[in-house]
Short mmCIF file of C-alpha atoms in Angstrom, two decimals:
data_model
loop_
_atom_site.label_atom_id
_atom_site.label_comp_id
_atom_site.label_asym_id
_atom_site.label_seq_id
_atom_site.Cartn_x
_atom_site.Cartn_y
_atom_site.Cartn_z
CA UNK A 131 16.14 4.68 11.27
CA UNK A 132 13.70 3.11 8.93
CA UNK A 133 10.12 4.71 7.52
CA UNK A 134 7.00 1.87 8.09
CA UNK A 135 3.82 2.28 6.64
CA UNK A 136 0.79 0.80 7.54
CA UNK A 137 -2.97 1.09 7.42
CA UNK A 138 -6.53 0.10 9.24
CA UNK A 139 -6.28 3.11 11.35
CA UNK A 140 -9.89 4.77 12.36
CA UNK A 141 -10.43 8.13 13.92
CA UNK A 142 -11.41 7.29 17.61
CA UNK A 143 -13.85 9.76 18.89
CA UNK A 144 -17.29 8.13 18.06
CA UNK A 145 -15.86 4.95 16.84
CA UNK A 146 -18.16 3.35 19.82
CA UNK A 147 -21.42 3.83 21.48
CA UNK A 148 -21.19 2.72 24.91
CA UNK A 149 -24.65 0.72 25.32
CA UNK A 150 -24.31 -1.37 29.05
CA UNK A 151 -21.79 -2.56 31.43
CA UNK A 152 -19.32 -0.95 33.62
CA UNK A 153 -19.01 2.91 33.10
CA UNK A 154 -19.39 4.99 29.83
CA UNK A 155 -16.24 5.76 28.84
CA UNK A 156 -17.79 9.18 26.67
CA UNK A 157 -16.86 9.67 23.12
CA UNK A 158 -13.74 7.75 23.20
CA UNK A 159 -12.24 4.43 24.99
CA UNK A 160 -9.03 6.52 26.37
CA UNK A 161 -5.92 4.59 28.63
CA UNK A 162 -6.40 4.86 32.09
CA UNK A 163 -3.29 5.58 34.45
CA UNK A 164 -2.73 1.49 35.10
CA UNK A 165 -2.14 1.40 31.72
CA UNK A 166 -4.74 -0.40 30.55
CA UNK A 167 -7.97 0.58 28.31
CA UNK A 168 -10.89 2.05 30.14
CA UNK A 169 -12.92 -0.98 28.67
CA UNK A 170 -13.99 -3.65 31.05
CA UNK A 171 -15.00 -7.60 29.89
CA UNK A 172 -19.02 -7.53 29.51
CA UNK A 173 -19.59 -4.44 28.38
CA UNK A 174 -21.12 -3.92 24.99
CA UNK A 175 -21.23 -1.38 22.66
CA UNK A 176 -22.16 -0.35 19.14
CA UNK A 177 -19.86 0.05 16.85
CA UNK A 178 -19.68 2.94 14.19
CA UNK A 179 -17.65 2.10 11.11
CA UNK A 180 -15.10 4.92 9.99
CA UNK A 181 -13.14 5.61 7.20
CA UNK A 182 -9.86 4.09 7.45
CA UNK A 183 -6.17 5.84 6.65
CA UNK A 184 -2.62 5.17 6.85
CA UNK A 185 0.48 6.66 8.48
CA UNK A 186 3.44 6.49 7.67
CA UNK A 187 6.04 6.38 11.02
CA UNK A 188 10.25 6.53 11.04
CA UNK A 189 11.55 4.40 13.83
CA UNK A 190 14.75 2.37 14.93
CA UNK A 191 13.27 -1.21 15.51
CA UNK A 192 10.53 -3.07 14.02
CA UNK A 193 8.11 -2.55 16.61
CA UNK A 194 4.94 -0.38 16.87
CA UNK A 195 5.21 0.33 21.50
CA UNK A 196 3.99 2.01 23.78
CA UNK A 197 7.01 3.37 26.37
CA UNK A 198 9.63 3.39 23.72
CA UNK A 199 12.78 4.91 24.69
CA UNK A 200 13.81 5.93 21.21
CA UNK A 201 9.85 6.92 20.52
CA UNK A 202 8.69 6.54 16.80
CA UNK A 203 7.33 9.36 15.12
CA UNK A 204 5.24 10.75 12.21
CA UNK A 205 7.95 10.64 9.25
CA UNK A 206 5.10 12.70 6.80
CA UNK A 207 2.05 14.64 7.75
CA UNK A 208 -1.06 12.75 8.77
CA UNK A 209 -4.70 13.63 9.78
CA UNK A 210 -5.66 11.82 12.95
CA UNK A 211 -8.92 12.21 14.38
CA UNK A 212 -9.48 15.77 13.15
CA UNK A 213 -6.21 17.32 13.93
CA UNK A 214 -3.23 17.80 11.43
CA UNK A 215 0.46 16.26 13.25
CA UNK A 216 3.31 17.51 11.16
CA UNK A 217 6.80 15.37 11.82
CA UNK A 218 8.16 14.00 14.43
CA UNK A 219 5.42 14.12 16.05
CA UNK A 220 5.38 11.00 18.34
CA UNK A 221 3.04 8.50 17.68
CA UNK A 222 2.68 5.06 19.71
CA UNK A 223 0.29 2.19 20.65
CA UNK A 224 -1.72 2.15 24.13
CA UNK A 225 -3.53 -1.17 24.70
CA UNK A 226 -5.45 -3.27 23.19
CA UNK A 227 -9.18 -4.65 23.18
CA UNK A 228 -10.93 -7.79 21.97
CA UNK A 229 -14.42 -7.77 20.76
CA UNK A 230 -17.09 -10.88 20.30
CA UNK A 231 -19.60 -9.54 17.93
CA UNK A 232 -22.84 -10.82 19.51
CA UNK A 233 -24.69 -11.84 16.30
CA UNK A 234 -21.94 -13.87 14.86
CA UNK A 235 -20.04 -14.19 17.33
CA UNK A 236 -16.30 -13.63 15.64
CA UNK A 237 -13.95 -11.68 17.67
CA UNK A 238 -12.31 -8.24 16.31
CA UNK A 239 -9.17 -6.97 17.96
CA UNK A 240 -8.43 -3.47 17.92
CA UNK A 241 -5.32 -1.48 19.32
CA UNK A 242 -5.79 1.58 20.55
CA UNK A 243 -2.99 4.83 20.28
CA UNK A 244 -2.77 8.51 20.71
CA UNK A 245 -0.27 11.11 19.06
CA UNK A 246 2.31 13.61 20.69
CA UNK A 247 3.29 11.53 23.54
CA UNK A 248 5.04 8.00 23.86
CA UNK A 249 2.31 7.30 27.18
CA UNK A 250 4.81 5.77 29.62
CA UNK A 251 3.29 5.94 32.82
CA UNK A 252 0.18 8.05 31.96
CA UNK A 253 -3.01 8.00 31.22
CA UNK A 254 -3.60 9.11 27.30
CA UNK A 255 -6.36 9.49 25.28
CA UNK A 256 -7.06 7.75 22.30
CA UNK A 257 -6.71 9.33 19.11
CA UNK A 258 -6.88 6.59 16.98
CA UNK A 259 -7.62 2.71 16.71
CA UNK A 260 -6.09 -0.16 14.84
CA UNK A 261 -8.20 -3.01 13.35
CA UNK A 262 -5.84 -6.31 13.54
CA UNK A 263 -5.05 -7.54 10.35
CA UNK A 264 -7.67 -5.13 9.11
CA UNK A 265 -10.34 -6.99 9.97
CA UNK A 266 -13.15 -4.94 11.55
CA UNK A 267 -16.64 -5.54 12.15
CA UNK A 268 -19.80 -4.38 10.13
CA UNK A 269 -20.95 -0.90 10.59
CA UNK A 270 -24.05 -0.59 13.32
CA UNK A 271 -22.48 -4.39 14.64
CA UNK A 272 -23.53 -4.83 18.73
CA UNK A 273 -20.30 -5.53 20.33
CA UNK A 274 -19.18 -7.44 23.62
CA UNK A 275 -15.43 -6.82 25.16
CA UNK A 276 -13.89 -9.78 26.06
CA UNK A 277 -10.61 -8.22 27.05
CA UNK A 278 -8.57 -5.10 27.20
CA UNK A 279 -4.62 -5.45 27.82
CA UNK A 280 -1.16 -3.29 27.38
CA UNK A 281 0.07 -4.71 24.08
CA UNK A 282 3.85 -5.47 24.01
CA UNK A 283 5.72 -4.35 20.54
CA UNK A 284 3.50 -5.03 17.66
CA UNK A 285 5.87 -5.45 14.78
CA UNK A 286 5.57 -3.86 12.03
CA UNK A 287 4.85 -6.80 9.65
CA UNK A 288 1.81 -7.84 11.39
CA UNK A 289 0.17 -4.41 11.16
CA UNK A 290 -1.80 -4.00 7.78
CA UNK A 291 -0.56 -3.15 4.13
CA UNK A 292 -1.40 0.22 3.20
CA UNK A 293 -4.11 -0.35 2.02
CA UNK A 294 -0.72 -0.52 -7.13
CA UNK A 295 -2.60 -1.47 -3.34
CA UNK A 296 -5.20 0.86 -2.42
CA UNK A 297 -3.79 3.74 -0.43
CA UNK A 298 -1.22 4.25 -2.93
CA UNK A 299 -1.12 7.77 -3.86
CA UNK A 300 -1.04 8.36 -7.78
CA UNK A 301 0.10 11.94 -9.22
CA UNK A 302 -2.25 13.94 -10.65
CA UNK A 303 -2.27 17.56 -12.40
CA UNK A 304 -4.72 18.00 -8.99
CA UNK A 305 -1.72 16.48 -6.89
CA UNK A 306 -0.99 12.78 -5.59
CA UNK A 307 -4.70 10.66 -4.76
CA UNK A 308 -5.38 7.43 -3.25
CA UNK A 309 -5.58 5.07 -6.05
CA UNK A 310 -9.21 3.69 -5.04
CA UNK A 311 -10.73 7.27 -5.17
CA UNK A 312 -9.57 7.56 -9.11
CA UNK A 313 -12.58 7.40 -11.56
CA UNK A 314 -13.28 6.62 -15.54
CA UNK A 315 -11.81 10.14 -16.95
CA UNK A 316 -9.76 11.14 -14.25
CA UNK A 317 -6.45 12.26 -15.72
CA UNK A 318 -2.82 10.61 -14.38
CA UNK A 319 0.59 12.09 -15.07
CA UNK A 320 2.81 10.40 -17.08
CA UNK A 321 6.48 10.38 -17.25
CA UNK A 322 6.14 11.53 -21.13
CA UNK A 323 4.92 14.53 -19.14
CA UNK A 324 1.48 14.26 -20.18
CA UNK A 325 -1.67 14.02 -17.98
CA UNK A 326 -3.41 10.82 -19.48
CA UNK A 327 -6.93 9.90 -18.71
CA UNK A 328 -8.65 6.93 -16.59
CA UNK A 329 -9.88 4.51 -19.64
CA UNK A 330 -10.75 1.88 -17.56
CA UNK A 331 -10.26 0.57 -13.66
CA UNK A 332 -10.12 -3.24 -12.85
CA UNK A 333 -9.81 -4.27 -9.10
CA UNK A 334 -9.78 -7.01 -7.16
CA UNK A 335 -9.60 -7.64 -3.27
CA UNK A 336 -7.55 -10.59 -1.94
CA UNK A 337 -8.92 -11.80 1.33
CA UNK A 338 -6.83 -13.61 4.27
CA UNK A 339 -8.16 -16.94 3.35
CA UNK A 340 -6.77 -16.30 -0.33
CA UNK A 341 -3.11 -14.78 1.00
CA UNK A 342 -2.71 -18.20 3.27
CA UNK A 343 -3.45 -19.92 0.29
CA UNK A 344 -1.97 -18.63 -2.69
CA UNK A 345 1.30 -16.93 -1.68
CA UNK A 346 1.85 -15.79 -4.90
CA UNK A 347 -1.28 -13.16 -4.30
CA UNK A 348 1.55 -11.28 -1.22
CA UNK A 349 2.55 -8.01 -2.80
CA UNK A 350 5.78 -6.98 -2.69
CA UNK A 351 7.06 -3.83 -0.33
CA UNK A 352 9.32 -1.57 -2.29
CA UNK A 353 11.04 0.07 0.97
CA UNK A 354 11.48 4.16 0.74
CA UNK A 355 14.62 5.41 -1.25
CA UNK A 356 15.05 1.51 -2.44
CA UNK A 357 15.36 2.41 -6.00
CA UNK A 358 17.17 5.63 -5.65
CA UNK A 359 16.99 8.82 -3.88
CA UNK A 360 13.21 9.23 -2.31
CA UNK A 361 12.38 6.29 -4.92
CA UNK A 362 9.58 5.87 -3.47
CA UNK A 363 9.00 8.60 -1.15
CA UNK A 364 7.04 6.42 1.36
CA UNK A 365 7.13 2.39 1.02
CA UNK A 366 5.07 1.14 -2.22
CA UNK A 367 3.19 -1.97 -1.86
CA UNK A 368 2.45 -3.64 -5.59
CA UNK A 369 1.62 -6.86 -6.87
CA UNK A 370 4.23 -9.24 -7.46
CA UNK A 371 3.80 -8.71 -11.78
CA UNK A 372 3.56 -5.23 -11.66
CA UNK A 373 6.95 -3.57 -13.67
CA UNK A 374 8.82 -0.74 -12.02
CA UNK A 375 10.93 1.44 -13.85
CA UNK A 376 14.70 1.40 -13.43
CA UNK A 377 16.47 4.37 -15.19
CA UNK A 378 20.66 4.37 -14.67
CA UNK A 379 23.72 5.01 -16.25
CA UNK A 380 24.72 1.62 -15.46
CA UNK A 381 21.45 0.58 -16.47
CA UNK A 382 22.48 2.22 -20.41
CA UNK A 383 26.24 0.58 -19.66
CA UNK A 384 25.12 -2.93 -19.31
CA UNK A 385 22.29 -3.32 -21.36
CA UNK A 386 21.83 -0.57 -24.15
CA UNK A 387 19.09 0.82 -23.13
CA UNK A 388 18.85 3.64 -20.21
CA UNK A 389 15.46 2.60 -18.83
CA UNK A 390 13.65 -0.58 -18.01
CA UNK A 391 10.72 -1.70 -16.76
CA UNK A 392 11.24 -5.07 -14.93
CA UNK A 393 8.46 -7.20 -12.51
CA UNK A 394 8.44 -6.30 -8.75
CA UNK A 395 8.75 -9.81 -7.77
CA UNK A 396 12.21 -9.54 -9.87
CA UNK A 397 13.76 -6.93 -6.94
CA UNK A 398 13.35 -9.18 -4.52
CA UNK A 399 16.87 -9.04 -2.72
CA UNK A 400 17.76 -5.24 -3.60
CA UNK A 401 17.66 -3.90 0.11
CA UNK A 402 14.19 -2.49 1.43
CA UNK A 403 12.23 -4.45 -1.32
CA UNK A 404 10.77 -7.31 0.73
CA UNK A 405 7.52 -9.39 0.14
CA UNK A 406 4.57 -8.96 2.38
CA UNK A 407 4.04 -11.33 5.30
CA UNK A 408 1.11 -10.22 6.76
CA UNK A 409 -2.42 -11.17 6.40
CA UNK A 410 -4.94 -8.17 6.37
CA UNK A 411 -7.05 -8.42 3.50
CA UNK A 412 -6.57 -5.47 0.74
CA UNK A 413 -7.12 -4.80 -3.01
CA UNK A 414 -5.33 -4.66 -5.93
CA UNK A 415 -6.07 -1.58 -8.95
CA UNK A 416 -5.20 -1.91 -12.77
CA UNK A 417 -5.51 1.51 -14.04
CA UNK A 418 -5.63 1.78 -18.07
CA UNK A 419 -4.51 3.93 -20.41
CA UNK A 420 -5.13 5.32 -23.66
CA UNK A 421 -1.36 3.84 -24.18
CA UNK A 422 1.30 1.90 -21.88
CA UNK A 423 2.69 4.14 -19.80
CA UNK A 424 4.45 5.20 -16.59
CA UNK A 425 2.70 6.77 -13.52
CA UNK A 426 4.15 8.25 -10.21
CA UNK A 427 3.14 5.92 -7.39
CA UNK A 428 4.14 6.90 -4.34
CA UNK A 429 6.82 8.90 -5.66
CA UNK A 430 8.41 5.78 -8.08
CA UNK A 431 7.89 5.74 -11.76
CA UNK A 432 5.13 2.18 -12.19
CA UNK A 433 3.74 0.95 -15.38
CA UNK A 434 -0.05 1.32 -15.66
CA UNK A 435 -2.01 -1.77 -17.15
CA UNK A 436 -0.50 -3.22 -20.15
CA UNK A 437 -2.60 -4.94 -22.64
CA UNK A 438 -0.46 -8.12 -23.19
CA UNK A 439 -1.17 -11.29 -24.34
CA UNK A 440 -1.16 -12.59 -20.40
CA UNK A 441 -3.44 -9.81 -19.18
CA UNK A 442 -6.25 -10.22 -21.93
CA UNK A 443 -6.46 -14.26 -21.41
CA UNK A 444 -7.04 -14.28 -18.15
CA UNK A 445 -10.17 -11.83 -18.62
CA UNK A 446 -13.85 -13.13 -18.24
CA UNK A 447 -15.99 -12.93 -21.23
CA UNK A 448 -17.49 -10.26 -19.64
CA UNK A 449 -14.02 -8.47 -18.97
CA UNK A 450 -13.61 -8.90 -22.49
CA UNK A 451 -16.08 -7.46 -23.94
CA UNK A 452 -16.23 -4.28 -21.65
CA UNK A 453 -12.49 -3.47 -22.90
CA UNK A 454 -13.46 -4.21 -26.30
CA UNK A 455 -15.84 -1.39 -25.59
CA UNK A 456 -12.92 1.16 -25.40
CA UNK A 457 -10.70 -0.41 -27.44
CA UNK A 458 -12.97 -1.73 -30.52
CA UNK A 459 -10.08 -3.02 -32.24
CA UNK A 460 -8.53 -4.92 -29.40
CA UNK A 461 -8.47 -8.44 -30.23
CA UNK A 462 -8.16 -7.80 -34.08
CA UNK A 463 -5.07 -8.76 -35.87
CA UNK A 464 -3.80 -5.09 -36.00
CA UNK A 465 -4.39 -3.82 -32.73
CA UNK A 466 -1.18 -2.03 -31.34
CA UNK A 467 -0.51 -1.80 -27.77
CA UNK A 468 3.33 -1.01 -27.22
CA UNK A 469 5.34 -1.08 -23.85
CA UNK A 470 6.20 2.27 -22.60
CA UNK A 471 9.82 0.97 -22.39
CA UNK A 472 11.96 -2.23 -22.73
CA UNK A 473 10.55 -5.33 -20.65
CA UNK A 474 13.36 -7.17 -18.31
CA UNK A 475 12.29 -10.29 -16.96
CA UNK A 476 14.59 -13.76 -17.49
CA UNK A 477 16.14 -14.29 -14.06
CA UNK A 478 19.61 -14.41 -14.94
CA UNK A 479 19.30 -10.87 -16.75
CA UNK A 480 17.83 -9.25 -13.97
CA UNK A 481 20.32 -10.65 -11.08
CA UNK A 482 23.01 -9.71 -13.71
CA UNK A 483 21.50 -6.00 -13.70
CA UNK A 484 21.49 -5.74 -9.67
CA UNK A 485 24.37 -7.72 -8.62
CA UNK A 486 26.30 -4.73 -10.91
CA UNK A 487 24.31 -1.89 -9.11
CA UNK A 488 24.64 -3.31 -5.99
CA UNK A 489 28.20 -3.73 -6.19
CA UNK A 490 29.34 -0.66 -7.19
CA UNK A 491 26.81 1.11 -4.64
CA UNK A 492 24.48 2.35 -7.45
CA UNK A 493 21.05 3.40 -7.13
CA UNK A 494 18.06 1.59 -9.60
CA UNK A 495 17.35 5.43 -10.95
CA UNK A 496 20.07 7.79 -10.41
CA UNK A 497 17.85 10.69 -11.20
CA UNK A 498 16.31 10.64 -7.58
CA UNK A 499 12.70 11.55 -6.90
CA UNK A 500 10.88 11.37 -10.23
CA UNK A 501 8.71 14.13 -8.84
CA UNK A 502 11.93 16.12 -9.98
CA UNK A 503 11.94 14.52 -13.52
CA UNK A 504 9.97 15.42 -16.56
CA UNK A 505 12.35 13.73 -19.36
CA UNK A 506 10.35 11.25 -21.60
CA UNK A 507 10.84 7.46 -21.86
CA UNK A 508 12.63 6.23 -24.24
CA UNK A 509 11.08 2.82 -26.15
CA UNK A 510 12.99 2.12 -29.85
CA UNK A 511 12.12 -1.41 -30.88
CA UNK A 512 15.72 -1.98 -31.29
CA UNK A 513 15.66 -2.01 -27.26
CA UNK A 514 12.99 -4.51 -27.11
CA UNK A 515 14.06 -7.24 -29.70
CA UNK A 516 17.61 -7.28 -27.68
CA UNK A 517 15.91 -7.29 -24.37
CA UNK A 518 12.64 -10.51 -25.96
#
């Protein structure tokens, strides 16, 4: 069994306004008993944008089905169209409907599902709906259905990112928060064990059109318990730059020092860290700190933004002089930003590092959850000159 997250999902009941065509179907488009959704080609309705959310679901295959014999299920709590499903509840897929958007006329597709049955042979109502690749239409948009079908198995890998990406929960003294709901001030824990505050937030959303053409843009999916025991909790999606912090005693055997902080793109091969093939559109969040330092993300220890050389030339003028705001001495000669811990990053040092862990069955951070830890980071200089 394997957890999957995934995002784009909308609370159902008055997602649409029925407006002409064919019956009303009420406040929701529910499955009727041939299996099919109770939306008929030519009908039109409004649709009402919602907030969307993601689940996270523990299954045996890599398909999202209706009918399943070995039924996936809620593997964490989730909030789904007003009610509260604790695991393993059962969760599942129930057909699927195409929209033409009437003023533009681009088609939407949008899977609907319900919770607490696996809907083999029965008519369900919808709880929730899906936006394909996260791609939904504008709020108040007049809508025409061009089709309604059973889906077969939607894998897994076509279903959006969670949408650090946004939906990423980041610990707080308040608790763990979707990283796009953070502010300027907010405070973060820190693995020194300090809550640090929000200096600054940079984001930027990568569209479909920009993932098909610069594949370097795909985050990569850091697969729960990948890095050790519940490390992450729930699968971590993070751009392909962004250093992760591996803490071991073989770490400390092999290298000197007993944490590192090495690129996500790096991992690529250590089982359940995979890059992201699918295409729905999401955003990527730099959060800044008074100093480098690590956050819980997910329930994995991530570095927030580091000020390097890389980082500050690739910011516009404008970019530049906003930070320079915060940090007046930034691009003076003595402005001090240190790493929170010792970089890893040539090739051959990294495969060196895994090709040890993974062959004598050792986890990234032996420590387990770092929900459970509280010990500082190490960071002596010595580390870092024998790790340049």
């Amino acid at each position: 069994m394997a957890d999957y997250s995934f995002g784009s999902l909308i609370d159902a009941t008055g997602a649409f306004t029925w407006v002409s065509g064919g019956d009303d179907p009420g406040s929701t488009i529910d499955e009727l008993g041939s299996g099919l959704p109770e939306a008929t080609a030519g009908q039109v309705y409004t649709y009402n944008a919602r907030e969307k959310y993601s689940v996270v679901v523990t299954d045996d295959d890599g398909g999202f089905v209706e009918a399943d014999n070995s039924q996936q299920t809620l593997a964490q709590a989730a909030t789904i169209n007003g009610i509260t499903y604790l695991p393993p509840t059962r969760i599942t897929s129930t057909g699927e409907i195409v929209f033409k958007d009437t003023a533009t006329d681009i088609e939407y597709r949008a899977y609907t599902g319900t919770v607490g049955t696996n809907s083999d042979a029965t008519a369900s109502p919808t709880s929730f709906y899906i936006w394909q690749n996260g791609d939904a239409p504008p709020d108040g948009a007049t809508l025409t259905v061009v089709s309604s079908t059973q889906p077969s198995s939607i894998p897994y890998s076509s279903l959006p990112a969670p949408c650090f990406c946004n939906g990423t929960l980041i610990d707080t003294p308040d608790g763990p928060r979707p990283v796009e709901t953070l502010a300027v001030g907010d405070l973060v824990n820190t693995l020194s064990g300090r809550a640090l505050p929000i200096r600054w937030i940079g984001s930027r959303e990568i569209s479909t059109e920009a993932l098909r053409a610069i594949p370097k843009l795909r985050p990569v999916l850091i697969g729960p318990g990948s890095l050790g025991p519940d490390t992450p909790e729930t699968e971590l999606a993070i751009s392909p730059q962004h250093r992760v912090r591996v803490s071991s005693a073989l770490t400390a055997e092999l290298t000197g020092t007993a944490e590192l902080l090495i690129p996500a793109k790096k991992l690529l091969g250590v089982p359940g860290v995979r890059p992201y093939q699918g295409e729905a559109p999401f955003t990527y969040f730099h959060l800044l700190l008074d100093e480098h330092s690590c956050v819980c993300s997910n329930g994995a220890w991530t570095e927030s933004l580091y000020l390097g050389k890389e980082f500050l030339g690739s910011l516009s003028p404008e970019g530049r002089a906003e930070l320079a705001l915060i940090f007046p001495e930034l691009f003076g000669a003595d402005f001090s930003y240190p790493p929170a811990a010792p970089f890893l990053s040539r090739r051959k040092d990294v495969d060196r590092l895994l090709a040890h862990h993974l062959s004598e069955s050792a986890a990234l951070n032996s420590s387990g959850s770092p929900r459970a830890a509280g010990q500082p980071m190490s960071s002596t200089s010595e580390n870092r000159e024998a790790l340049a």
